[in-house]
Short mmCIF file of C-alpha atoms and ligand atoms in Angstrom, two decimals:
data_model
loop_
_atom_site.label_atom_id
_atom_site.label_comp_id
_atom_site.label_asym_id
_atom_site.label_seq_id
_atom_site.Cartn_x
_atom_site.Cartn_y
_atom_site.Cartn_z
CA MET Q 291 60.64 79.25 -22.51
CA ALA Q 292 57.77 76.95 -21.56
CA ARG Q 293 54.38 78.37 -22.45
CA ILE Q 294 52.34 79.35 -19.43
CA ALA Q 295 48.60 78.84 -19.12
CA TYR Q 296 46.14 80.28 -16.63
CA VAL Q 297 44.06 77.45 -15.14
CA ASN Q 298 41.48 78.09 -12.43
CA GLY Q 299 43.45 80.78 -10.65
CA ARG Q 300 46.96 79.38 -11.19
CA TYR Q 301 49.64 80.01 -13.80
CA ALA Q 302 51.19 76.71 -14.86
CA PRO Q 303 53.32 75.28 -17.69
CA ILE Q 304 50.92 74.47 -20.52
CA ASN Q 305 51.68 70.73 -20.45
CA ASP Q 306 51.00 70.29 -16.73
CA PRO Q 307 47.88 68.20 -16.18
CA ALA Q 308 45.42 70.65 -14.70
CA ILE Q 309 41.89 69.87 -15.90
CA GLY Q 310 39.68 67.30 -14.21
CA ILE Q 311 39.01 64.11 -16.15
CA GLU Q 312 35.28 64.62 -15.67
CA ASP Q 313 35.36 68.19 -16.90
CA ARG Q 314 32.19 68.74 -18.91
CA GLY Q 315 34.16 70.57 -21.55
CA PHE Q 316 36.12 67.37 -22.17
CA GLN Q 317 33.16 65.00 -21.95
CA PHE Q 318 30.34 67.00 -23.55
CA ALA Q 319 31.96 70.06 -25.20
CA ASP Q 320 29.86 71.86 -22.58
CA GLY Q 321 31.69 75.16 -22.72
CA VAL Q 322 32.42 78.32 -24.64
CA TYR Q 323 35.50 80.17 -25.83
CA GLU Q 324 36.86 83.43 -27.16
CA VAL Q 325 39.95 84.28 -29.21
CA TRP Q 326 41.49 87.73 -29.02
CA LEU Q 327 43.99 89.19 -31.44
CA VAL Q 328 46.65 91.03 -29.48
CA LYS Q 329 48.59 93.49 -31.59
CA GLY Q 330 51.46 95.52 -30.14
CA GLY Q 331 50.41 94.35 -26.67
CA VAL Q 332 46.84 95.65 -27.12
CA PHE Q 333 43.82 93.33 -26.97
CA GLN Q 334 41.81 94.18 -30.10
CA ASP Q 335 38.06 94.74 -29.78
CA HIS Q 336 38.22 93.76 -26.13
CA ALA Q 337 34.73 94.97 -25.24
CA GLY Q 338 33.18 93.09 -28.17
CA HIS Q 339 34.81 89.80 -27.18
CA MET Q 340 33.79 90.26 -23.55
CA ALA Q 341 30.19 91.03 -24.54
CA ARG Q 342 30.04 87.92 -26.75
CA LEU Q 343 31.56 85.76 -24.01
CA LYS Q 344 28.85 86.86 -21.58
CA ARG Q 345 26.17 86.23 -24.19
CA SER Q 346 27.46 82.71 -24.98
CA LEU Q 347 27.62 81.88 -21.25
CA THR Q 348 24.10 83.21 -20.66
CA GLU Q 349 22.69 81.18 -23.57
CA LEU Q 350 24.17 77.99 -22.03
CA ARG Q 351 23.32 79.03 -18.44
CA ILE Q 352 26.95 78.86 -17.32
CA PRO Q 353 27.77 81.55 -14.75
CA MET Q 354 30.52 84.07 -15.45
CA PRO Q 355 33.49 82.42 -13.67
CA MET Q 356 34.80 85.62 -12.11
CA SER Q 357 34.30 89.36 -12.33
CA GLU Q 358 35.10 91.04 -15.61
CA ALA Q 359 37.86 93.05 -13.91
CA SER Q 360 39.54 89.86 -12.58
CA LEU Q 361 39.22 88.26 -15.99
CA ASP Q 362 40.91 91.29 -17.59
CA ILE Q 363 43.81 90.89 -15.15
CA ALA Q 364 44.16 87.15 -15.87
CA LEU Q 365 44.13 87.79 -19.64
CA ALA Q 366 46.80 90.49 -19.41
CA GLU Q 367 48.91 88.45 -16.97
CA THR Q 368 48.84 85.38 -19.23
CA LEU Q 369 50.09 87.51 -22.10
CA ARG Q 370 52.81 89.04 -19.89
CA ARG Q 371 54.04 85.70 -18.54
CA ASN Q 372 54.40 84.40 -22.09
CA ARG Q 373 56.31 87.57 -23.05
CA LEU Q 374 54.21 88.14 -26.15
CA ASN Q 375 53.44 91.31 -28.04
CA ASN Q 376 51.59 89.98 -31.10
CA ALA Q 377 49.52 86.99 -30.07
CA LEU Q 378 46.31 85.04 -30.13
CA VAL Q 379 44.88 84.73 -26.64
CA TYR Q 380 42.46 81.86 -26.09
CA LEU Q 381 39.95 81.74 -23.25
CA GLN Q 382 37.77 78.72 -22.50
CA VAL Q 383 35.08 78.44 -19.86
CA THR Q 384 33.32 75.14 -19.25
CA ARG Q 385 30.44 74.24 -16.96
CA GLY Q 386 32.99 72.56 -14.66
CA VAL Q 387 33.76 69.12 -13.26
CA ALA Q 388 30.93 66.78 -12.24
CA LYS Q 389 30.06 63.07 -12.29
CA ARG Q 390 29.22 62.24 -15.89
CA ASP Q 391 25.54 62.88 -16.58
CA HIS Q 392 24.16 64.67 -19.62
CA ALA Q 393 21.96 66.94 -17.49
CA PHE Q 394 23.51 69.89 -15.64
CA PRO Q 395 25.08 69.01 -12.24
CA ALA Q 396 22.34 68.92 -9.58
CA SER Q 397 24.28 71.19 -7.23
CA PRO Q 398 26.26 74.08 -8.68
CA VAL Q 399 29.90 73.44 -9.62
CA ARG Q 400 32.62 75.98 -10.25
CA PRO Q 401 33.13 76.68 -13.96
CA THR Q 402 36.54 75.74 -15.32
CA ILE Q 403 38.52 78.60 -16.79
CA VAL Q 404 41.61 78.32 -18.96
CA ILE Q 405 43.60 81.02 -20.75
CA THR Q 406 46.48 80.38 -23.16
CA ALA Q 407 48.47 82.65 -25.46
CA ARG Q 408 50.52 81.90 -28.52
CA PRO Q 409 52.61 84.07 -30.82
CA LEU Q 410 51.08 85.37 -34.04
CA SER Q 411 53.36 86.39 -36.86
CA MET Q 412 51.97 89.57 -38.40
CA ALA Q 413 54.59 89.21 -41.16
CA ALA Q 414 53.23 85.79 -42.16
CA SER Q 415 49.68 87.16 -42.09
CA GLU Q 416 50.70 90.12 -44.29
CA LYS Q 417 52.40 87.78 -46.76
CA ARG Q 418 49.28 85.64 -46.99
CA ALA Q 419 47.14 88.73 -47.53
CA GLU Q 420 49.34 89.82 -50.44
CA THR Q 421 48.62 86.66 -52.43
CA GLY Q 422 45.18 85.91 -51.02
CA ILE Q 423 43.80 82.51 -50.05
CA ASP Q 424 41.90 79.61 -51.59
CA VAL Q 425 38.67 78.39 -50.05
CA ILE Q 426 36.73 75.25 -50.75
CA THR Q 427 33.02 74.70 -50.07
CA ARG Q 428 31.44 72.04 -47.87
CA PRO Q 429 27.89 71.38 -46.70
CA ASP Q 430 27.11 73.16 -43.41
CA GLU Q 431 26.51 70.21 -41.09
CA ARG Q 432 26.47 72.15 -37.82
CA TRP Q 433 23.74 72.56 -35.19
CA LYS Q 434 21.22 75.39 -35.26
CA ARG Q 435 22.85 77.67 -32.65
CA CYS Q 436 26.04 78.71 -34.39
CA ASP Q 437 25.64 82.15 -32.77
CA ILE Q 438 26.94 80.62 -29.52
CA LYS Q 439 30.74 80.42 -29.49
CA SER Q 440 30.70 76.88 -28.14
CA VAL Q 441 33.73 74.57 -28.08
CA SER Q 442 31.62 71.95 -29.85
CA LEU Q 443 33.40 72.36 -33.18
CA LEU Q 444 33.56 68.92 -34.80
CA PRO Q 445 31.90 69.89 -38.11
CA ASN Q 446 34.19 72.95 -38.25
CA VAL Q 447 37.22 70.73 -37.61
CA LEU Q 448 36.24 68.33 -40.40
CA ALA Q 449 35.60 71.18 -42.84
CA LYS Q 450 38.95 72.83 -42.03
CA GLN Q 451 40.76 69.52 -42.45
CA ALA Q 452 39.10 69.03 -45.85
CA ALA Q 453 40.38 72.50 -46.80
CA ARG Q 454 43.91 71.69 -45.68
CA GLU Q 455 43.88 68.38 -47.58
CA SER Q 456 42.92 70.16 -50.78
CA GLY Q 457 45.56 72.86 -50.32
CA ALA Q 458 43.05 75.56 -49.32
CA TYR Q 459 43.15 77.83 -46.27
CA GLU Q 460 39.47 77.84 -45.34
CA ALA Q 461 36.21 76.03 -46.04
CA TRP Q 462 33.00 77.97 -46.71
CA LEU Q 463 29.93 76.19 -45.40
CA ILE Q 464 26.79 75.99 -47.55
CA ASP Q 465 23.32 75.71 -46.01
CA ALA Q 466 20.40 73.58 -47.27
CA ASP Q 467 19.17 76.47 -49.48
CA GLY Q 468 22.51 76.82 -51.27
CA PHE Q 469 23.64 79.93 -49.38
CA ILE Q 470 27.06 80.37 -47.80
CA THR Q 471 26.76 80.72 -44.03
CA GLU Q 472 30.37 81.38 -42.99
CA GLY Q 473 33.82 79.79 -42.91
CA SER Q 474 34.83 76.99 -40.54
CA SER Q 475 36.50 79.60 -38.31
CA SER Q 476 35.76 82.93 -39.98
CA ASN Q 477 32.97 85.04 -41.48
CA ALA Q 478 32.48 85.19 -45.26
CA TRP Q 479 32.17 88.35 -47.37
CA ILE Q 480 31.83 89.32 -51.01
CA VAL Q 481 31.85 92.58 -52.96
CA THR Q 482 29.24 92.57 -55.75
CA PRO Q 483 30.06 93.73 -59.30
CA GLU Q 484 28.31 97.01 -58.32
CA GLY Q 485 30.73 97.45 -55.40
CA VAL Q 486 28.33 96.54 -52.57
CA LEU Q 487 29.87 94.83 -49.54
CA VAL Q 488 27.78 91.78 -48.54
CA THR Q 489 27.91 89.47 -45.52
CA ARG Q 490 25.25 87.23 -44.03
CA LYS Q 491 22.89 88.59 -41.39
CA ALA Q 492 23.90 87.56 -37.86
CA ASP Q 493 21.11 85.14 -36.95
CA HIS Q 494 21.45 81.70 -35.32
CA GLY Q 495 23.15 80.38 -38.49
CA ILE Q 496 26.49 82.13 -37.98
CA LEU Q 497 28.80 83.42 -35.30
CA ASN Q 498 28.52 87.18 -35.08
CA GLY Q 499 32.23 87.86 -35.52
CA VAL Q 500 33.73 90.65 -33.48
CA THR Q 501 35.94 91.37 -36.50
CA ARG Q 502 32.79 91.32 -38.68
CA LEU Q 503 31.25 94.04 -36.49
CA ARG Q 504 34.46 96.07 -36.62
CA ILE Q 505 34.54 95.84 -40.44
CA MET Q 506 30.92 96.99 -40.55
CA ARG Q 507 31.88 100.08 -38.50
CA ILE Q 508 34.87 100.74 -40.76
CA ALA Q 509 32.71 100.32 -43.89
CA LYS Q 510 30.20 102.81 -42.50
CA SER Q 511 32.91 105.34 -41.68
CA LEU Q 512 34.29 104.99 -45.22
CA GLY Q 513 30.81 105.49 -46.69
CA LEU Q 514 30.80 102.07 -48.42
CA SER Q 515 27.52 100.52 -49.62
CA PHE Q 516 26.76 97.58 -47.43
CA GLU Q 517 24.15 94.80 -47.20
CA GLU Q 518 23.62 92.13 -44.54
CA ARG Q 519 22.08 89.24 -46.47
CA ALA Q 520 22.76 85.70 -47.58
CA PHE Q 521 24.68 85.07 -50.82
CA SER Q 522 25.00 81.89 -52.85
CA LEU Q 523 28.10 80.15 -54.22
CA GLU Q 524 27.07 81.32 -57.72
CA GLU Q 525 26.93 84.92 -56.54
CA ALA Q 526 30.33 84.56 -54.86
CA LEU Q 527 31.83 83.17 -58.05
CA SER Q 528 30.66 86.20 -60.01
CA ALA Q 529 31.68 88.67 -57.30
CA ARG Q 530 34.20 91.44 -57.78
CA GLU Q 531 35.99 90.44 -54.56
CA ALA Q 532 35.71 88.02 -51.68
CA PHE Q 533 37.33 87.83 -48.28
CA ILE Q 534 37.10 86.28 -44.82
CA SER Q 535 37.30 87.93 -41.41
CA SER Q 536 38.30 86.68 -37.97
CA ALA Q 537 40.48 87.61 -35.01
CA SER Q 538 43.26 85.40 -36.38
CA SER Q 539 43.07 86.37 -40.07
CA LEU Q 540 41.75 89.98 -39.72
CA VAL Q 541 40.60 90.70 -43.28
CA MET Q 542 42.00 88.06 -45.64
CA PRO Q 543 41.32 88.25 -49.40
CA VAL Q 544 39.87 85.12 -51.04
CA VAL Q 545 41.15 84.67 -54.60
CA ARG Q 546 39.73 81.25 -55.52
CA VAL Q 547 36.67 79.29 -54.46
CA ASP Q 548 36.67 75.56 -55.29
CA GLY Q 549 39.58 76.28 -57.64
CA ARG Q 550 37.65 78.94 -59.61
CA PRO Q 551 39.09 82.47 -59.57
CA ILE Q 552 37.21 85.41 -58.07
CA ALA Q 553 37.43 88.20 -60.68
CA ASN Q 554 41.05 88.22 -61.94
CA GLY Q 555 42.25 85.90 -59.15
CA ALA Q 556 44.11 88.63 -57.25
CA PRO Q 557 43.24 90.23 -53.88
CA GLY Q 558 40.61 92.95 -54.27
CA SER Q 559 41.17 96.62 -53.52
CA LEU Q 560 38.29 96.94 -51.04
CA ALA Q 561 39.48 93.95 -48.99
CA SER Q 562 42.99 95.40 -48.93
CA ALA Q 563 41.66 98.83 -47.89
CA LEU Q 564 39.56 97.33 -45.09
CA ARG Q 565 42.53 95.30 -43.86
CA GLU Q 566 44.74 98.39 -43.85
CA ALA Q 567 42.10 100.42 -42.00
CA TYR Q 568 41.77 97.64 -39.42
CA LEU Q 569 45.54 97.49 -38.93
CA ALA Q 570 45.68 101.28 -38.63
CA GLY Q 571 43.25 101.00 -35.71
CA ALA Q 572 40.19 102.43 -37.46
CA GLU Q 573 36.91 102.23 -35.50
CA ALA Q 574 38.61 100.24 -32.72
N1 LIG U 63 37.14 81.83 -34.92
N2 LIG U 63 32.78 82.20 -37.47
C1 LIG U 63 33.33 81.15 -36.83
C2 LIG U 63 32.69 79.81 -36.98
C3 LIG U 63 34.47 81.34 -36.03
O1 LIG U 63 35.01 80.29 -35.38
C4 LIG U 63 35.07 82.63 -35.94
C5 LIG U 63 36.27 82.89 -35.09
C6 LIG U 63 34.46 83.70 -36.64
C7 LIG U 63 34.99 85.11 -36.57
O2 LIG U 63 34.80 85.66 -35.29
P1 LIG U 63 35.79 86.78 -34.75
O3 LIG U 63 35.85 87.84 -35.77
O4 LIG U 63 35.15 87.23 -33.49
O5 LIG U 63 37.14 86.14 -34.52
C8 LIG U 63 33.32 83.44 -37.39
C9 LIG U 63 38.24 81.96 -33.97
C10 LIG U 63 39.26 82.97 -34.39
C11 LIG U 63 38.80 80.58 -33.72
O6 LIG U 63 37.98 79.67 -33.59
O7 LIG U 63 40.00 80.43 -33.60
#
């Protein structure tokens, strides 16, 4: 079955040409996106993704392309037309099509909106979580507004490719002060030797992950000690556990950083418990 995409009000085969050549998303990465995990047909953390989408659009002064209710219908319909139950649903909104000029179009243009869905194997994700993943570290070479979920992702792309080429799953990005900001497409977490859960504060240096916020709610409900602060590579290497979080990886244990094992090199119990709680629908 050909994959179906939603493009500006129409449902079309994903390979049909449908976006204008002068779309500002294509020419300037002038757009934002969201990725939802859909599990058992249910969009996870829907309200959180919608709130972040609106925030990203507001920060870039791109209008919401349609009402939230219409957007909900288009998201659900895209999933339905692709006959998916467990999926990643991708939404992109760009400033629209206009004659190429760095400044915003002089008269308002209609934002471009695209939705796609692809299957996600929960079995493969579970298998990966059982062994845990390797991460490598790279300098954080991104701009200073990483809180905006913009499609301008070139440094993230290069970092992820470096990870792949060294056999790792993710790259952790290190800021000028030696602290880990986040992964190329995920948030970074450690558990200290004292059992405190640590992740960086959500300022302009990281994307405030919707999964990150969900884990914070779960941690609170479980009565876990928790700190939002920066941590260095050295601290990560002496941590009791480490893991990443994102819509696509949920909670994924990290067992090696730059080839050096975290604790005994096996997934940690807290990461596994948080993943289980997430999958069981805790604090959804
Ligand atoms: N990535 N940090 C970055 C840089 C990200 O790209 C992502 C998500 C996250 C985690 O956010 P969330 O928990 O809301 O998924 C953190 C998505 C999944 C992607 O680009 O595919």
